[in-house]
mmCIF file of N, CA and C in Angstrom:
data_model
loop_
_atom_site.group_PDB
_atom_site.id
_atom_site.type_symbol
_atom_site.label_atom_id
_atom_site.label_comp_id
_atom_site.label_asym_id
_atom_site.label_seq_id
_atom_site.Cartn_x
_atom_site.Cartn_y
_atom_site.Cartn_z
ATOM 1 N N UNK A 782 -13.970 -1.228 13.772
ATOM 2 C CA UNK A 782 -13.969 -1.043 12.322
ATOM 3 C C UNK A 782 -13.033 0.094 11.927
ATOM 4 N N UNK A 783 -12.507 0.025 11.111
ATOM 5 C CA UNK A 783 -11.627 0.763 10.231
ATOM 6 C C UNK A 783 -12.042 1.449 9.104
ATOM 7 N N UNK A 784 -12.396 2.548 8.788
ATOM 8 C CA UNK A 784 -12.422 3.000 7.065
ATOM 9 C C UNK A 784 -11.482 3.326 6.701
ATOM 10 N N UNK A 785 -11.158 3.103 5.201
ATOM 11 C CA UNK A 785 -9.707 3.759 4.483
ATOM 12 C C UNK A 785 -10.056 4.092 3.139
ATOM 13 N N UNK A 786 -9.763 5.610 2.719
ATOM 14 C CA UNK A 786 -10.311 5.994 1.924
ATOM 15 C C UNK A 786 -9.198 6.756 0.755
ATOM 16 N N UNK A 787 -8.756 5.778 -0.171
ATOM 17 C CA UNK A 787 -8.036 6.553 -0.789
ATOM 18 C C UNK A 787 -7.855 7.635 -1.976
ATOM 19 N N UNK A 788 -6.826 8.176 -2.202
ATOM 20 C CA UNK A 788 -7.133 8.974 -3.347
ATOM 21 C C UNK A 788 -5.673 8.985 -4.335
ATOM 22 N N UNK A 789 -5.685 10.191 -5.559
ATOM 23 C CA UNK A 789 -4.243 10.009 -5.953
ATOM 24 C C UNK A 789 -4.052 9.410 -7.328
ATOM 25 N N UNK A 790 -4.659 8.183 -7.510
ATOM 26 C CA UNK A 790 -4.695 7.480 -8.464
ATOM 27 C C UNK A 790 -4.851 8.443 -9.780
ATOM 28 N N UNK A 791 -4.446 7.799 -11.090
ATOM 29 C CA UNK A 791 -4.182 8.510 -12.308
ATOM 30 C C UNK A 791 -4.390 7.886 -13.346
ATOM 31 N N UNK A 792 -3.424 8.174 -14.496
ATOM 32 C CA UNK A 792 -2.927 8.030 -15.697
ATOM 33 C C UNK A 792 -1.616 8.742 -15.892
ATOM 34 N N UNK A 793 -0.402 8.212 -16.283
ATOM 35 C CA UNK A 793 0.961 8.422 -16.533
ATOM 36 C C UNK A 793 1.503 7.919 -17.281
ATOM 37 N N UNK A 794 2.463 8.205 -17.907
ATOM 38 C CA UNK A 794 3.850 7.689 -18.775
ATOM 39 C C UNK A 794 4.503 7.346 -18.073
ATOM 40 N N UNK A 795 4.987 6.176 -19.113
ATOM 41 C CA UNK A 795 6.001 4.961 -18.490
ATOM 42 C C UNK A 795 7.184 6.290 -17.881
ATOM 43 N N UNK A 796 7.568 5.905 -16.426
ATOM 44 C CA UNK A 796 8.618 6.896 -16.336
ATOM 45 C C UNK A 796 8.386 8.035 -14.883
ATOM 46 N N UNK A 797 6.887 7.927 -14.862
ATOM 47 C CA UNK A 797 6.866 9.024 -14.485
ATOM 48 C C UNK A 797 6.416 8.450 -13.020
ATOM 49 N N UNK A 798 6.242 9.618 -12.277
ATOM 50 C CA UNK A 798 5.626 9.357 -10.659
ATOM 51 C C UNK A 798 3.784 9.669 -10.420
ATOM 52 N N UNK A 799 3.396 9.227 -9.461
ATOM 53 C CA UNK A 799 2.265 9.354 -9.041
ATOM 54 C C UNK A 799 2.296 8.942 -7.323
ATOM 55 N N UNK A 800 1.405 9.938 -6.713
ATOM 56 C CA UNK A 800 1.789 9.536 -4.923
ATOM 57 C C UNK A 800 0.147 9.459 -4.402
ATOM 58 N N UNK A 801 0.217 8.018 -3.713
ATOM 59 C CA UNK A 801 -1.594 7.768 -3.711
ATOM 60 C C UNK A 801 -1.368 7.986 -2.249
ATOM 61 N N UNK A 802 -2.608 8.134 -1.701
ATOM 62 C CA UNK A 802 -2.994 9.159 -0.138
ATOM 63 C C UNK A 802 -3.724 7.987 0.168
ATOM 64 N N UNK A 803 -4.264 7.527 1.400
ATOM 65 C CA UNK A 803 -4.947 6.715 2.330
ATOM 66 C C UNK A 803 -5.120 7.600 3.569
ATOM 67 N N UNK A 804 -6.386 8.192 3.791
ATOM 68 C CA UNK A 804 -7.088 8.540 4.929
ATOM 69 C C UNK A 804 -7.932 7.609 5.596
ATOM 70 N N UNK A 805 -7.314 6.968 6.941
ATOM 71 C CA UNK A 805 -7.487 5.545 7.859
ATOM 72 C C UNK A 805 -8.618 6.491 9.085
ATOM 73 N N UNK A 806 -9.782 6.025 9.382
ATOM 74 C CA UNK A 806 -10.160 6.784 10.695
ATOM 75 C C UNK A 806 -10.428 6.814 11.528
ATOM 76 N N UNK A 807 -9.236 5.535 12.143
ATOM 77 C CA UNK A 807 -8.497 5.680 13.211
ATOM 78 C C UNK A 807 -6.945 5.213 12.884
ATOM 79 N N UNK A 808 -6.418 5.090 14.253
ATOM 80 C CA UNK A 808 -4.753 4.496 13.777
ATOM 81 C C UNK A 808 -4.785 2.805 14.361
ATOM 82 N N UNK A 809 -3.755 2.313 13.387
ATOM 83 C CA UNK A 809 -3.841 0.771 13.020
ATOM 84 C C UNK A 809 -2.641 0.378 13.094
ATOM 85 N N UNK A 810 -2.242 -0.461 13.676
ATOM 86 C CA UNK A 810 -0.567 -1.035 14.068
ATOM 87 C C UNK A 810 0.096 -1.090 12.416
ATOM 88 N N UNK A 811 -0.990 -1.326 11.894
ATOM 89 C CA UNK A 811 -0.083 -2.135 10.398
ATOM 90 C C UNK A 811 -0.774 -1.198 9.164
ATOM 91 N N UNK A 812 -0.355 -0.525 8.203
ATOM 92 C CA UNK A 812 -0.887 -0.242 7.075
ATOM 93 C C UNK A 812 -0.172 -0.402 5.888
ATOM 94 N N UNK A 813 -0.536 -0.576 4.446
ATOM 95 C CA UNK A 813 -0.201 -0.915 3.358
ATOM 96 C C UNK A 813 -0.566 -0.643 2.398
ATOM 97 N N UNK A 814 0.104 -1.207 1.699
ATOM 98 C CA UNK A 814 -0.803 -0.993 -0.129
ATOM 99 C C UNK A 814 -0.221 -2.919 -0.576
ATOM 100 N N UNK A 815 -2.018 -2.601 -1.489
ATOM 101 C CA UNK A 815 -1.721 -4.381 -2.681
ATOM 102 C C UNK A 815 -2.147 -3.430 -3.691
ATOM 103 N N UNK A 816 -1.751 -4.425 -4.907
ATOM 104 C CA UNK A 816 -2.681 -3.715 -5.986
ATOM 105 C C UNK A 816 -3.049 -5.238 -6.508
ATOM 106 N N UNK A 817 -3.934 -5.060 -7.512
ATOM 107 C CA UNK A 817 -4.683 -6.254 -8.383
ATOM 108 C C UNK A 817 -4.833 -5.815 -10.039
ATOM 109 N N UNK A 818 -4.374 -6.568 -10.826
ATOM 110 C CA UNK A 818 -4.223 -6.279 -11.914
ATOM 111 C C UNK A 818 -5.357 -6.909 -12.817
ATOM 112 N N UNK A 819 -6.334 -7.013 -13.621
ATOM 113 C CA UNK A 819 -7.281 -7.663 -14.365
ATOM 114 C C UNK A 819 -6.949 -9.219 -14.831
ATOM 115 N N UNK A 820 -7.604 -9.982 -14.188
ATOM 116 C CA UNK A 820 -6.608 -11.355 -14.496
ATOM 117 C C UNK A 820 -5.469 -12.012 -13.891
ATOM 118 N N UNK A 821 -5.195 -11.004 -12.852
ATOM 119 C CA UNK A 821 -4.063 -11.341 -12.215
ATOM 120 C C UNK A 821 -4.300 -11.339 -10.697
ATOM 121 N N UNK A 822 -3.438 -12.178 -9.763
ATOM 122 C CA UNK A 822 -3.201 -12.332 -8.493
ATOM 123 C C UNK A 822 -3.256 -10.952 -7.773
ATOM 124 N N UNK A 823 -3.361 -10.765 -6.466
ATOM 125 C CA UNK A 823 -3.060 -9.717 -5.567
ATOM 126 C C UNK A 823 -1.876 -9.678 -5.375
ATOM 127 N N UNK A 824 -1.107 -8.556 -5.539
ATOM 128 C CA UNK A 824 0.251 -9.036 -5.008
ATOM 129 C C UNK A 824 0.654 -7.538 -4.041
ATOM 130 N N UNK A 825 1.148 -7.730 -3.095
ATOM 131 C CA UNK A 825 1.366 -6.779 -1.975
ATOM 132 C C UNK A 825 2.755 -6.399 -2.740
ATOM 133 N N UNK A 826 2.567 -4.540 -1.924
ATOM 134 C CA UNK A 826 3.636 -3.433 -2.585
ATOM 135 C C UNK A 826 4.232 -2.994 -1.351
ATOM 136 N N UNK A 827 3.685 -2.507 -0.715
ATOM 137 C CA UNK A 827 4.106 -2.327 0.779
ATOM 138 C C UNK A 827 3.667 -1.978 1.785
ATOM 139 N N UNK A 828 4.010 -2.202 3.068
ATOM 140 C CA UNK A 828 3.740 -2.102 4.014
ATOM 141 C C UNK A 828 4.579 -1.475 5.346
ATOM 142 N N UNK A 829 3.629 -1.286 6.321
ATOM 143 C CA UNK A 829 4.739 -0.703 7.241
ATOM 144 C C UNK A 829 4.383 -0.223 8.370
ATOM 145 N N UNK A 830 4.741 -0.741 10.173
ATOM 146 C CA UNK A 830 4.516 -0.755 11.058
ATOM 147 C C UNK A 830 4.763 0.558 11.521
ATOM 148 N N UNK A 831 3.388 1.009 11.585
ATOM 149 C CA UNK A 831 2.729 2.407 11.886
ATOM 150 C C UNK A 831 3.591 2.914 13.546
ATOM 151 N N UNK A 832 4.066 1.648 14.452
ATOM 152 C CA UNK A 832 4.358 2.159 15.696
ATOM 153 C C UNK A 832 5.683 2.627 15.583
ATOM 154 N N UNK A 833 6.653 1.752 14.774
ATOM 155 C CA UNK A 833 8.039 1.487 14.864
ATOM 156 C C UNK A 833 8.758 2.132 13.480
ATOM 157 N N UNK A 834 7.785 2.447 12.655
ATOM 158 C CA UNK A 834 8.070 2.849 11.531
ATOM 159 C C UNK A 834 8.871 1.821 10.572
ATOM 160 N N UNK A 835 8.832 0.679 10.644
ATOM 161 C CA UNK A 835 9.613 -0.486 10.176
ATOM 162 C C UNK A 835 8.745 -0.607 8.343
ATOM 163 N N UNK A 836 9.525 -0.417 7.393
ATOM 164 C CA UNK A 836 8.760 -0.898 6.123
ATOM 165 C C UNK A 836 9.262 -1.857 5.264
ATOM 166 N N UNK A 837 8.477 -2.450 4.272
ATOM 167 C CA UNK A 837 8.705 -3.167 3.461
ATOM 168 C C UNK A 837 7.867 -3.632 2.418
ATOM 169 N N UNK A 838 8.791 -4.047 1.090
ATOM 170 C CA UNK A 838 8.284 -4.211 0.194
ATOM 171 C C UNK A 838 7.940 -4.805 -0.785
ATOM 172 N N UNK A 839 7.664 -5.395 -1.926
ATOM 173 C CA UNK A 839 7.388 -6.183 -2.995
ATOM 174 C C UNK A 839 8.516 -6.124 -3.615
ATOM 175 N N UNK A 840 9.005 -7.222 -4.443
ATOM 176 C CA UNK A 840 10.311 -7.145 -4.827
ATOM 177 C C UNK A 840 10.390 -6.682 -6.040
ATOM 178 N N UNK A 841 9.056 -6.555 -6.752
ATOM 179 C CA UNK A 841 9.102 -5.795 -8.182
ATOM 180 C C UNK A 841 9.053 -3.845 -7.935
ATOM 181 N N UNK A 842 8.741 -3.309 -6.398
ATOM 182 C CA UNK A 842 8.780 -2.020 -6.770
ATOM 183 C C UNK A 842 9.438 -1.784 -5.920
ATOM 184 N N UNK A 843 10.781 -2.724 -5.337
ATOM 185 C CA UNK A 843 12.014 -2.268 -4.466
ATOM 186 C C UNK A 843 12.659 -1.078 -5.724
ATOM 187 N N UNK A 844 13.092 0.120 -4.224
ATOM 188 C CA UNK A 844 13.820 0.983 -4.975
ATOM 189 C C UNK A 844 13.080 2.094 -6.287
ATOM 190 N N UNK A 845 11.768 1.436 -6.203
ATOM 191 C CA UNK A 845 11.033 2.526 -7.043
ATOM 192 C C UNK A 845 9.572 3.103 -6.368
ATOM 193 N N UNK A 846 9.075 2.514 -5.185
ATOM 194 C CA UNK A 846 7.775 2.838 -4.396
ATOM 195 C C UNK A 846 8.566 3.063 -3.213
ATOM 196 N N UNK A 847 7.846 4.058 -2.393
ATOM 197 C CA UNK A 847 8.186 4.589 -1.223
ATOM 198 C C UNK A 847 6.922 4.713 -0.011
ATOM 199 N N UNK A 848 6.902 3.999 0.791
ATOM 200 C CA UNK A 848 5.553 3.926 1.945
ATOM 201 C C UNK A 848 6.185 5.100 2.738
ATOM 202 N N UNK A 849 5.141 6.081 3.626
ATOM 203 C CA UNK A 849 5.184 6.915 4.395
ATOM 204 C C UNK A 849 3.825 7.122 5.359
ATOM 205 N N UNK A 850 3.688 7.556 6.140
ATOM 206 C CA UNK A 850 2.904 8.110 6.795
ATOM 207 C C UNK A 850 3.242 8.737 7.701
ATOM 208 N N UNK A 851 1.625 9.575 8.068
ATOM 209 C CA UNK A 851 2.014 10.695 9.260
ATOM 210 C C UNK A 851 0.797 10.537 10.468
ATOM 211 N N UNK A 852 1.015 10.048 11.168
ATOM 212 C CA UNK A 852 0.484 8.953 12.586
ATOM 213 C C UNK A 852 -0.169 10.196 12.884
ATOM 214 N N UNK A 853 -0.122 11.776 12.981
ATOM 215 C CA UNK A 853 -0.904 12.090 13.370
ATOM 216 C C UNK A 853 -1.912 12.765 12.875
ATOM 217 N N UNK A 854 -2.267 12.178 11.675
ATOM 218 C CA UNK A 854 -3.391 12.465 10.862
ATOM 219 C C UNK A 854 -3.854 10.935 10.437
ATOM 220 N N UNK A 855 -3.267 9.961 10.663
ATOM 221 C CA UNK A 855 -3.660 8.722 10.219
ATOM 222 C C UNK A 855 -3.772 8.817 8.894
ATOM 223 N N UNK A 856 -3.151 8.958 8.008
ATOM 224 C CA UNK A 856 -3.058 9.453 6.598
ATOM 225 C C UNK A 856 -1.418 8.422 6.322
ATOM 226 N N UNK A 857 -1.603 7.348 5.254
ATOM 227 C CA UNK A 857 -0.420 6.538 4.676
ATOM 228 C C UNK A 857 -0.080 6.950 2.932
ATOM 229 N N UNK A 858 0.840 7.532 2.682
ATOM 230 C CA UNK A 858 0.839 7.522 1.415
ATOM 231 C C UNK A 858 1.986 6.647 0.559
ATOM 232 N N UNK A 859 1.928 6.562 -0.552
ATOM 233 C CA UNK A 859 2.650 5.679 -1.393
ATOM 234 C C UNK A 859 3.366 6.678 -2.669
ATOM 235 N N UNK A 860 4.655 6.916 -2.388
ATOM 236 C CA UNK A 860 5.256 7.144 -3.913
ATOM 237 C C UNK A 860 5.855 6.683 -4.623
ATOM 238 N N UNK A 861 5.268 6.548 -5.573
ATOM 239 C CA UNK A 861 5.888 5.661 -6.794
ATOM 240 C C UNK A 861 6.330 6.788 -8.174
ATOM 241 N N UNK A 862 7.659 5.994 -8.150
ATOM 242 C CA UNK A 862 8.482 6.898 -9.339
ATOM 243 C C UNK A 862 9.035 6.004 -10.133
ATOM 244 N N UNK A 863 9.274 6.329 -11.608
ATOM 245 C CA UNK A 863 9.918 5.733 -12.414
ATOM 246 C C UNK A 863 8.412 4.620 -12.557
ATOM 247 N N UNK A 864 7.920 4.648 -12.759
ATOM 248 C CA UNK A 864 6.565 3.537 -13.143
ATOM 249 C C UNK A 864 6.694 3.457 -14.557
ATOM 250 N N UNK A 865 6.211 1.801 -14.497
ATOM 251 C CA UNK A 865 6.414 1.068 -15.663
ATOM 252 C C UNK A 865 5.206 0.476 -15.873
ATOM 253 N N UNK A 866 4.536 -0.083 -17.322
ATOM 254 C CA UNK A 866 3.857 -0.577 -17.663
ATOM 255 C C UNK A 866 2.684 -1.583 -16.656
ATOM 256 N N UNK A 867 3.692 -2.389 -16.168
ATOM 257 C CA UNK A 867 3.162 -3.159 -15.390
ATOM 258 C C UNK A 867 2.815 -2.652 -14.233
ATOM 259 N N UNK A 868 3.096 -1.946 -13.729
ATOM 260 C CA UNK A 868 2.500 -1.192 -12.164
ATOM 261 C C UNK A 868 1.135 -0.736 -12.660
ATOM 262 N N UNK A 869 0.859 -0.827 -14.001
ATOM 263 C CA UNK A 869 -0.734 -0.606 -14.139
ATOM 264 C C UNK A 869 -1.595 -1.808 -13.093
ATOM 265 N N UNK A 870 -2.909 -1.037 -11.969
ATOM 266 C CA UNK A 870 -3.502 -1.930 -11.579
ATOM 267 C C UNK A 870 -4.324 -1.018 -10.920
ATOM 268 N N UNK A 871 -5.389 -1.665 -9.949
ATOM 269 C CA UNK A 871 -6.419 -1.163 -8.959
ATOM 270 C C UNK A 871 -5.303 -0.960 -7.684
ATOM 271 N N UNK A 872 -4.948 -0.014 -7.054
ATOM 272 C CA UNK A 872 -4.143 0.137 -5.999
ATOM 273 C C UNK A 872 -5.165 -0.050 -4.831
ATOM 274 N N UNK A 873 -4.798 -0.617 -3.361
ATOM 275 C CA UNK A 873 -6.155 -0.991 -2.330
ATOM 276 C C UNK A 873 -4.645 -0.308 -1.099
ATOM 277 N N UNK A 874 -5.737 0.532 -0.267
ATOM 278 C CA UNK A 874 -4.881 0.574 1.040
ATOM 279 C C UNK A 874 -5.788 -0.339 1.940
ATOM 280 N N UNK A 875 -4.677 -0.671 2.573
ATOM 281 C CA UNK A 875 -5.132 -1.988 3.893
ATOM 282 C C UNK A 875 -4.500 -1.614 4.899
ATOM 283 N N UNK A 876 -5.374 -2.617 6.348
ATOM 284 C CA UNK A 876 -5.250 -1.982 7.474
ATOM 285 C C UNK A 876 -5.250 -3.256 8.225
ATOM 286 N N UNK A 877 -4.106 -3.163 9.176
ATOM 287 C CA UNK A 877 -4.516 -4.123 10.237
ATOM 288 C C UNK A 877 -4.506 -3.854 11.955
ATOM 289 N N UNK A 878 -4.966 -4.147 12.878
ATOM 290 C CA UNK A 878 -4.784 -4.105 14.355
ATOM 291 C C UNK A 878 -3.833 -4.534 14.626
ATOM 292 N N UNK A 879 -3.159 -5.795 14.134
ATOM 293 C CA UNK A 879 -2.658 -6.724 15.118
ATOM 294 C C UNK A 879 -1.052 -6.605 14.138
ATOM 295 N N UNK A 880 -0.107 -6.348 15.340
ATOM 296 C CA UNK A 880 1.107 -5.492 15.278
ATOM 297 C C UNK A 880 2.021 -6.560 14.513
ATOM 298 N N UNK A 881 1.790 -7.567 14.911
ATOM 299 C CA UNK A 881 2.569 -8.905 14.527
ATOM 300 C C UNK A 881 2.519 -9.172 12.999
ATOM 301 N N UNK A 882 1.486 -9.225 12.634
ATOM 302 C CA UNK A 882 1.612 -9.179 11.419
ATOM 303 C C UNK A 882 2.109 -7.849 10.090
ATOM 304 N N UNK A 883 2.657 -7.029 10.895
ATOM 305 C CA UNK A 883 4.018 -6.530 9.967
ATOM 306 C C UNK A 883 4.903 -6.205 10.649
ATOM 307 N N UNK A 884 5.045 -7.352 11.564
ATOM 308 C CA UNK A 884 6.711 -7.013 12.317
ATOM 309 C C UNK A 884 7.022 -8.551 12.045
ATOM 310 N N UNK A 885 8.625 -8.418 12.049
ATOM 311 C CA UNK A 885 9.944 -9.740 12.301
ATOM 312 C C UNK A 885 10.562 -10.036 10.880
ATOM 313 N N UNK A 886 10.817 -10.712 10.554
ATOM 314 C CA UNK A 886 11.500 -11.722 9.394
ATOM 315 C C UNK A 886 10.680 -11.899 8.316
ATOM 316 N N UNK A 887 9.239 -12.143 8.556
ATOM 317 C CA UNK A 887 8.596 -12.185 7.163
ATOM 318 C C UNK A 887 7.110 -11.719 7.763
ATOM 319 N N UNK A 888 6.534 -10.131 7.759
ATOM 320 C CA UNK A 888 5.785 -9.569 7.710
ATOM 321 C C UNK A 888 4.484 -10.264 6.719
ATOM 322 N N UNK A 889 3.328 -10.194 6.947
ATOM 323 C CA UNK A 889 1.951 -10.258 6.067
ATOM 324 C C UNK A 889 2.523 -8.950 4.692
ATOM 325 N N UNK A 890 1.823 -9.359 3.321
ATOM 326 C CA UNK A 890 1.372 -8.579 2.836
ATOM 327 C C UNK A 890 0.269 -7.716 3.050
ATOM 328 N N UNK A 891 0.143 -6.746 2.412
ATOM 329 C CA UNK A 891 -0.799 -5.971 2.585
ATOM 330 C C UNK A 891 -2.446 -6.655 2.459
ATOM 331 N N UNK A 892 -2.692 -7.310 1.243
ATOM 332 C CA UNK A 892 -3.519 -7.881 0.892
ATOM 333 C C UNK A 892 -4.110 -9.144 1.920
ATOM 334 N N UNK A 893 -3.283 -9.335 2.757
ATOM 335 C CA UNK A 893 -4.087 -9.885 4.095
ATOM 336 C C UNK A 893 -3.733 -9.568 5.452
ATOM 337 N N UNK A 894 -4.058 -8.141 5.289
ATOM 338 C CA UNK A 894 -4.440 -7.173 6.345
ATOM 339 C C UNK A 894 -5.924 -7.306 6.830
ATOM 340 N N UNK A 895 -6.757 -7.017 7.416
ATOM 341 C CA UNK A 895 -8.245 -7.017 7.863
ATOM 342 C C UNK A 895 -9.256 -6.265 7.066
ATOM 343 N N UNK A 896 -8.241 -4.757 6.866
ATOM 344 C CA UNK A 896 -9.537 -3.678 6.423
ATOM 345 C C UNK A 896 -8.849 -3.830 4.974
ATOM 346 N N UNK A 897 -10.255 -2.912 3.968
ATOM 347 C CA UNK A 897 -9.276 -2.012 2.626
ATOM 348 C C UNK A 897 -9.838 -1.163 2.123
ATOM 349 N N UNK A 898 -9.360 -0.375 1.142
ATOM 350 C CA UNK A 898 -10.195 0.494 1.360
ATOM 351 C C UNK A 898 -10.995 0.150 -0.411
ATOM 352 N N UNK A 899 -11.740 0.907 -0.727
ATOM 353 C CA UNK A 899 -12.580 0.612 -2.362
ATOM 354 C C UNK A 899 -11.354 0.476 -3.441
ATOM 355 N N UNK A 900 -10.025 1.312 -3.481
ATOM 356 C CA UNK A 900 -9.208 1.212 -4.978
ATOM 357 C C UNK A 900 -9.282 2.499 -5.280
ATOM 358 N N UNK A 901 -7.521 3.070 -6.038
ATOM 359 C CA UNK A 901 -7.517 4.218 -6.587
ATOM 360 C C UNK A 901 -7.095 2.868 -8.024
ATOM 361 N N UNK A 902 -7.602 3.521 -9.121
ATOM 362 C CA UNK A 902 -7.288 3.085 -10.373
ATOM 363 C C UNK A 902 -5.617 3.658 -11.083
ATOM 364 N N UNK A 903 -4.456 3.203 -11.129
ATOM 365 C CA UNK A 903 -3.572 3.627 -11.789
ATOM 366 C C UNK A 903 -3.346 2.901 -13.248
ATOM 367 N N UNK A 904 -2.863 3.270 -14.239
ATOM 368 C CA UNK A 904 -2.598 3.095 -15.309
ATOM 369 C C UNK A 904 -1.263 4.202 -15.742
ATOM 370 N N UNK A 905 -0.353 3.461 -16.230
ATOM 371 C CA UNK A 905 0.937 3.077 -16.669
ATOM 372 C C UNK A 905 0.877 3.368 -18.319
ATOM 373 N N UNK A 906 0.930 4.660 -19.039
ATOM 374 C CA UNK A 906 1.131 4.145 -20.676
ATOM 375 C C UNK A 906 2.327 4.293 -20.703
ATOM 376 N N UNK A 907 2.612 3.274 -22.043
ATOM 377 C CA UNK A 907 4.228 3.118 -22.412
ATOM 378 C C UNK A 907 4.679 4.369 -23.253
#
């Protein structure tokens, strides 16, 4: 079993940054972020192979979200800058064992990873 416990989450202007934290407790080949919007689909933001450091991302927050972590705290964080309206959502960090699914040509989203954690709430005003 995996816990992931995040934090970070806000309220911001269109424009601005916010950087959400994921404390994992243990380490996991694969970690990520989805978010879920009220009414709307899951859609994965990014992800990124904890061994190899390999990342990737959603094509709506290419160039504006940034995945990181530091393997030896098991701690993944997410920065997001320049946020827009729509990046309003429930942010979820996720976790997986199995290495394959965020390595090669077309990686899993986050959102079907194994673990997640409860949701930091972000909101986006214009």
């Amino acid at each position: 079993q995996v816990q992931l416990v995040e934090s970070g989450g806000g309220s911001v202007q269109a424009g601005g940054s916010l950087r959400l934290s994921c404390a994992a407790s243990r380490y996991t080949a694969c970690m990520g972020w989805f978010r879920q919007a009220p009414g709307k689909e899951r859609e994965g933001v990014a992800g990124v192979h904890t061994g190899n450091g390999d990342t990737y991302y959603g094509d709506s927050v290419k160039g504006r979200f940034t995945i990181s972590q530091d393997n030896a705290k098991n701690i993944l964080y997410l920065q997001m800058n320049n946020l827009k309206p729509e990046d309003t959502a429930m942010y979820y960090c996720a976790a997986d064992m199995r290495p394959g699914y965020c390595y090669g040509l077309y990686p899993q989203p986050a959102h079907d990873f194994n673990y997640r954690g409860q949701g930091t709430q972000v909101t986006v005003s214009s």
